[in-house]
Tab-separated table of C-alpha atoms and ligand atoms in Angstrom:
chain	number	residue	atom	x	y	z
A	1	MET	CA	23.010	83.882	72.682
A	2	ASN	CA	19.389	84.010	73.131
A	3	SER	CA	17.521	80.525	73.039
A	4	ASP	CA	15.957	81.761	69.761
A	5	SER	CA	19.363	81.784	68.201
A	6	VAL	CA	20.175	78.357	69.343
A	7	ILE	CA	16.982	77.009	68.229
A	8	LEU	CA	17.341	78.689	64.623
A	9	LEU	CA	21.180	77.254	64.758
A	10	GLU	CA	20.094	73.404	65.828
A	11	THR	CA	17.322	73.840	63.153
A	12	VAL	CA	19.470	75.340	59.955
A	13	ASN	CA	22.184	72.815	61.003
A	14	PHE	CA	19.637	69.992	60.909
A	15	ALA	CA	18.167	71.147	57.258
A	16	ALA	CA	21.930	71.486	55.875
A	17	GLU	CA	22.581	67.990	57.157
A	18	LYS	CA	19.310	66.502	55.344
A	19	HIS	CA	19.737	68.289	52.044
A	20	ARG	CA	23.722	67.822	51.693
A	21	ASN	CA	24.070	66.026	48.522
A	22	GLN	CA	20.986	68.152	46.938
A	23	ARG	CA	21.752	71.302	44.446
A	24	ARG	CA	19.409	73.750	42.853
A	25	LYS	CA	18.411	73.154	39.201
A	26	ASP	CA	20.243	76.525	38.162
A	27	PRO	CA	23.504	76.031	35.410
A	28	ASP	CA	25.806	76.685	38.875
A	29	GLY	CA	24.457	73.989	41.026
A	30	THR	CA	23.875	76.349	43.962
A	31	PRO	CA	23.632	74.290	47.442
A	32	TYR	CA	19.856	73.117	47.816
A	33	ILE	CA	19.790	74.689	51.369
A	34	ASN	CA	20.954	78.152	49.852
A	35	HIS	CA	16.459	78.038	49.358
A	36	PRO	CA	14.989	76.851	52.567
A	37	ILE	CA	17.338	79.207	54.287
A	38	GLY	CA	16.214	82.002	51.949
A	39	VAL	CA	12.740	81.695	52.444
A	40	ALA	CA	13.445	82.015	56.009
A	41	ARG	CA	15.297	85.381	55.587
A	42	ILE	CA	12.390	86.498	53.283
A	43	LEU	CA	10.152	86.180	56.480
A	44	SER	CA	12.352	87.739	58.815
A	45	HIS	CA	13.936	90.369	56.898
A	46	GLU	CA	11.132	91.327	54.437
A	47	GLY	CA	7.971	90.004	55.545
A	48	GLY	CA	8.486	91.006	59.543
A	49	VAL	CA	8.151	87.598	60.943
A	50	THR	CA	8.953	86.581	64.475
A	51	ASP	CA	6.961	83.630	65.066
A	52	ILE	CA	10.130	80.934	65.448
A	53	GLU	CA	7.928	78.050	64.975
A	54	VAL	CA	7.301	79.814	60.964
A	55	LEU	CA	10.825	80.734	60.928
A	56	GLN	CA	11.891	77.126	61.993
A	57	ALA	CA	9.453	75.512	59.308
A	58	ALA	CA	10.830	77.750	56.484
A	59	LEU	CA	14.237	76.432	57.226
A	60	LEU	CA	12.801	72.644	57.371
A	61	HIS	CA	9.852	72.887	54.919
A	62	ASP	CA	11.617	70.956	51.631
A	63	THR	CA	13.046	68.105	53.962
A	64	VAL	CA	9.966	65.618	53.867
A	65	GLU	CA	9.895	66.333	50.200
A	66	ASP	CA	12.922	66.090	48.842
A	67	THR	CA	15.056	63.833	51.541
A	68	ASP	CA	14.755	60.825	53.360
A	69	THR	CA	13.116	62.850	56.786
A	70	SER	CA	9.565	61.968	58.331
A	71	ILE	CA	6.834	64.369	59.994
A	72	PRO	CA	7.128	61.978	63.282
A	73	GLU	CA	11.383	62.830	63.021
A	74	LEU	CA	10.456	66.518	62.422
A	75	GLU	CA	7.699	66.409	65.936
A	76	ALA	CA	10.602	64.644	67.811
A	77	ALA	CA	12.815	67.307	67.195
A	78	PHE	CA	11.171	70.281	66.897
A	79	GLY	CA	7.778	69.878	68.369
A	80	GLN	CA	4.252	69.366	66.843
A	81	THR	CA	3.633	72.858	65.820
A	82	VAL	CA	6.645	72.986	63.469
A	83	ALA	CA	5.886	69.174	62.243
A	84	ARG	CA	2.562	70.280	61.643
A	85	ILE	CA	3.428	74.011	59.333
A	86	VAL	CA	5.428	71.231	57.677
A	87	GLN	CA	2.909	69.016	56.737
A	88	GLU	CA	0.607	71.448	55.472
A	89	VAL	CA	3.638	72.694	52.981
A	90	THR	CA	4.546	68.949	51.741
A	91	ASP	CA	3.406	67.924	48.638
A	92	ASP	CA	2.671	64.108	48.019
A	93	LYS	CA	5.496	63.057	45.736
A	94	ALA	CA	3.290	59.996	45.030
A	95	LEU	CA	0.966	62.159	43.133
A	96	PRO	CA	1.706	62.695	39.090
A	97	LYS	CA	3.101	65.990	38.952
A	98	GLN	CA	0.226	68.070	37.459
A	99	GLU	CA	-2.427	66.419	40.443
A	100	ARG	CA	0.639	67.710	42.910
A	101	LYS	CA	0.036	71.278	41.558
A	102	ARG	CA	-3.528	71.070	40.869
A	103	LEU	CA	-3.924	70.188	44.935
A	104	GLN	CA	-1.670	73.234	45.863
A	105	VAL	CA	-4.277	75.763	44.006
A	106	GLU	CA	-6.905	73.637	45.930
A	107	HIS	CA	-5.757	73.421	48.951
A	108	ALA	CA	-3.946	76.841	49.551
A	109	PRO	CA	-6.886	78.620	50.823
A	110	HIS	CA	-7.287	76.170	53.466
A	111	CYS	CA	-3.980	76.171	55.087
A	112	SER	CA	-3.304	77.449	58.425
A	113	HIS	CA	-1.718	81.018	58.596
A	114	GLN	CA	1.667	80.013	59.521
A	115	ALA	CA	1.523	77.698	57.022
A	116	LYS	CA	0.398	80.234	54.570
A	117	LEU	CA	3.005	82.568	55.785
A	118	VAL	CA	5.813	79.636	54.268
A	119	LYS	CA	4.175	79.290	50.875
A	120	LEU	CA	4.169	83.046	50.101
A	121	ALA	CA	7.907	83.406	50.793
A	122	ASP	CA	8.727	80.087	49.022
A	123	LYS	CA	7.028	81.106	46.025
A	124	LEU	CA	8.510	84.481	46.140
A	125	TYR	CA	12.048	83.039	46.673
A	126	ASN	CA	11.226	80.604	43.632
A	127	LEU	CA	10.174	83.838	41.494
A	128	ARG	CA	13.133	85.482	42.309
A	129	ASP	CA	15.100	82.700	40.970
A	130	LEU	CA	13.424	81.939	37.790
A	131	ASN	CA	14.027	85.549	37.193
A	132	ARG	CA	17.755	85.547	37.921
A	133	CYS	CA	18.418	82.663	35.924
A	134	THR	CA	16.694	79.618	34.435
A	135	PRO	CA	16.661	76.296	35.593
A	136	THR	CA	18.914	73.783	33.352
A	137	GLY	CA	16.694	72.106	30.706
A	138	TRP	CA	13.732	74.636	31.060
A	139	THR	CA	12.077	76.506	28.265
A	140	GLU	CA	11.074	80.128	28.441
A	141	GLU	CA	7.402	78.443	28.114
A	142	ARG	CA	7.964	76.259	31.068
A	143	VAL	CA	9.086	79.704	33.374
A	144	GLN	CA	6.068	81.153	32.376
A	145	GLU	CA	3.504	78.783	32.920
A	146	TYR	CA	5.312	78.279	36.484
A	147	PHE	CA	4.267	82.371	36.907
A	148	VAL	CA	0.681	81.325	35.949
A	149	TRP	CA	0.283	78.421	38.637
A	150	ALA	CA	2.098	80.224	41.355
A	151	ALA	CA	-0.205	83.093	40.835
A	152	GLN	CA	-3.123	80.696	41.264
A	153	VAL	CA	-1.408	79.549	43.848
A	154	VAL	CA	-0.740	83.190	45.701
A	155	LYS	CA	-4.595	83.926	45.151
A	156	GLY	CA	-5.480	81.449	47.677
A	157	LEU	CA	-3.253	82.916	50.407
A	158	ARG	CA	-4.623	86.682	50.208
A	159	GLY	CA	-4.633	88.395	53.354
A	160	THR	CA	-1.669	86.776	55.159
A	161	ASN	CA	1.023	89.320	54.651
A	162	PRO	CA	0.257	92.343	52.569
A	163	THR	CA	4.465	93.048	52.545
A	164	LEU	CA	5.005	89.753	50.784
A	165	GLU	CA	1.731	89.390	48.704
A	166	ASP	CA	2.559	93.081	47.032
A	167	LYS	CA	5.938	91.545	46.377
A	168	LEU	CA	4.547	88.874	44.275
A	169	GLN	CA	2.146	90.761	42.507
A	170	GLN	CA	4.918	92.824	41.654
A	171	LEU	CA	6.860	89.849	40.008
A	172	PHE	CA	3.199	88.836	38.198
A	173	LYS	CA	2.573	92.130	36.883
A	174	GLN	CA	6.184	92.500	35.311
A	175	ARG	CA	4.972	88.837	33.631
A	176	GLY	CA	2.044	90.106	32.558
A	177	VAL	CA	0.175	87.274	34.706
A	178	GLU	CA	-3.356	88.066	36.529
A	179	MET	CA	-3.562	86.845	40.016
B	201	G4P	N1	13.169	78.704	40.750
B	201	G4P	C1	13.672	77.764	40.569
B	201	G4P	N2	13.212	76.605	41.760
B	201	G4P	C2	14.049	75.393	41.881
B	201	G4P	C3	15.392	75.225	41.360
B	201	G4P	N3	15.857	74.534	42.108
B	201	G4P	C4	15.386	73.782	42.515
B	201	G4P	N4	14.139	74.362	42.348
B	201	G4P	C5	12.664	74.066	42.798
B	201	G4P	O1	11.749	73.318	41.990
B	201	G4P	C6	10.728	73.391	42.272
B	201	G4P	C7	9.855	73.830	41.224
B	201	G4P	O2	9.727	72.989	39.854
B	201	G4P	P1	8.946	72.221	39.403
B	201	G4P	O3	9.509	71.719	37.984
B	201	G4P	O4	7.630	73.139	39.230
B	201	G4P	O5	8.614	71.409	40.527
B	201	G4P	P2	8.971	70.037	40.654
B	201	G4P	O6	10.726	70.008	41.473
B	201	G4P	O7	8.219	69.683	42.206
B	201	G4P	O8	8.708	68.775	39.868
B	201	G4P	C8	10.295	74.255	43.388
B	201	G4P	O9	9.887	73.243	44.521
B	201	G4P	P3	9.585	73.572	45.816
B	201	G4P	O10	10.201	74.879	46.533
B	201	G4P	O11	8.769	72.488	46.594
B	201	G4P	O12	8.071	74.410	45.393
B	201	G4P	P4	6.679	74.505	44.629
B	201	G4P	O13	7.114	75.206	43.441
B	201	G4P	O14	6.594	72.779	44.378
B	201	G4P	O15	5.573	75.162	45.422
B	201	G4P	C9	11.704	74.893	43.608
B	201	G4P	O16	12.054	74.934	44.693
B	201	G4P	C10	16.034	76.860	40.669
B	201	G4P	O17	17.362	76.853	40.230
B	201	G4P	N5	15.432	77.751	40.412
B	202	MN	MN1	10.821	75.321	48.547
């Protein structure tokens, strides 16, 4: 087995252990780890991304935001670059939700190319997930608001990966949302 495969297995295992008790918000309570794995897969399979540090960051992208994982812990385990990409895509959960959402729109254009790739794939996965089924407790209005907000974030990520951006654009168009 080549060394990249070994590294990716180590990374996906770390993420799976960190997210072990978490479930998605869908009525089936899908294991949360399906999301980071799916985000990494969108990057490799649809986005043509081969940069292993981007694929690792995708696998780890919600560990700091949603589990007890710290950035120094990621740096020790996976190196500076991976830790920095995850940091760039991590919201400050201490802030009120509206402020977090506003900051994503504001910060998106200033992220590194590697972080922009992870953000594009994260949004693509979550929007497809919303089309697949509505999270428990969400109204149709809340789903539509998520599309409108995501379009504002993706607008600031343009010029990063045409394939992923086209797929996002199609989803916005289906919802009648302008980017
Ligand atoms: N569509 C969908 N999303 C789910 C589901 N379960 C969990 N999520 C997560 O919920 C987040 C979106 O829900 P919000 O209410 O907007 O955000 P919040 O969880 O931070 O409060 C996403 O977080 P995120 O990945 O950190 O991305 P972001 O939206 O914060 O950028 C997404 O991954 C599900 O079943 N469907
Ligand atoms: Mn995510």
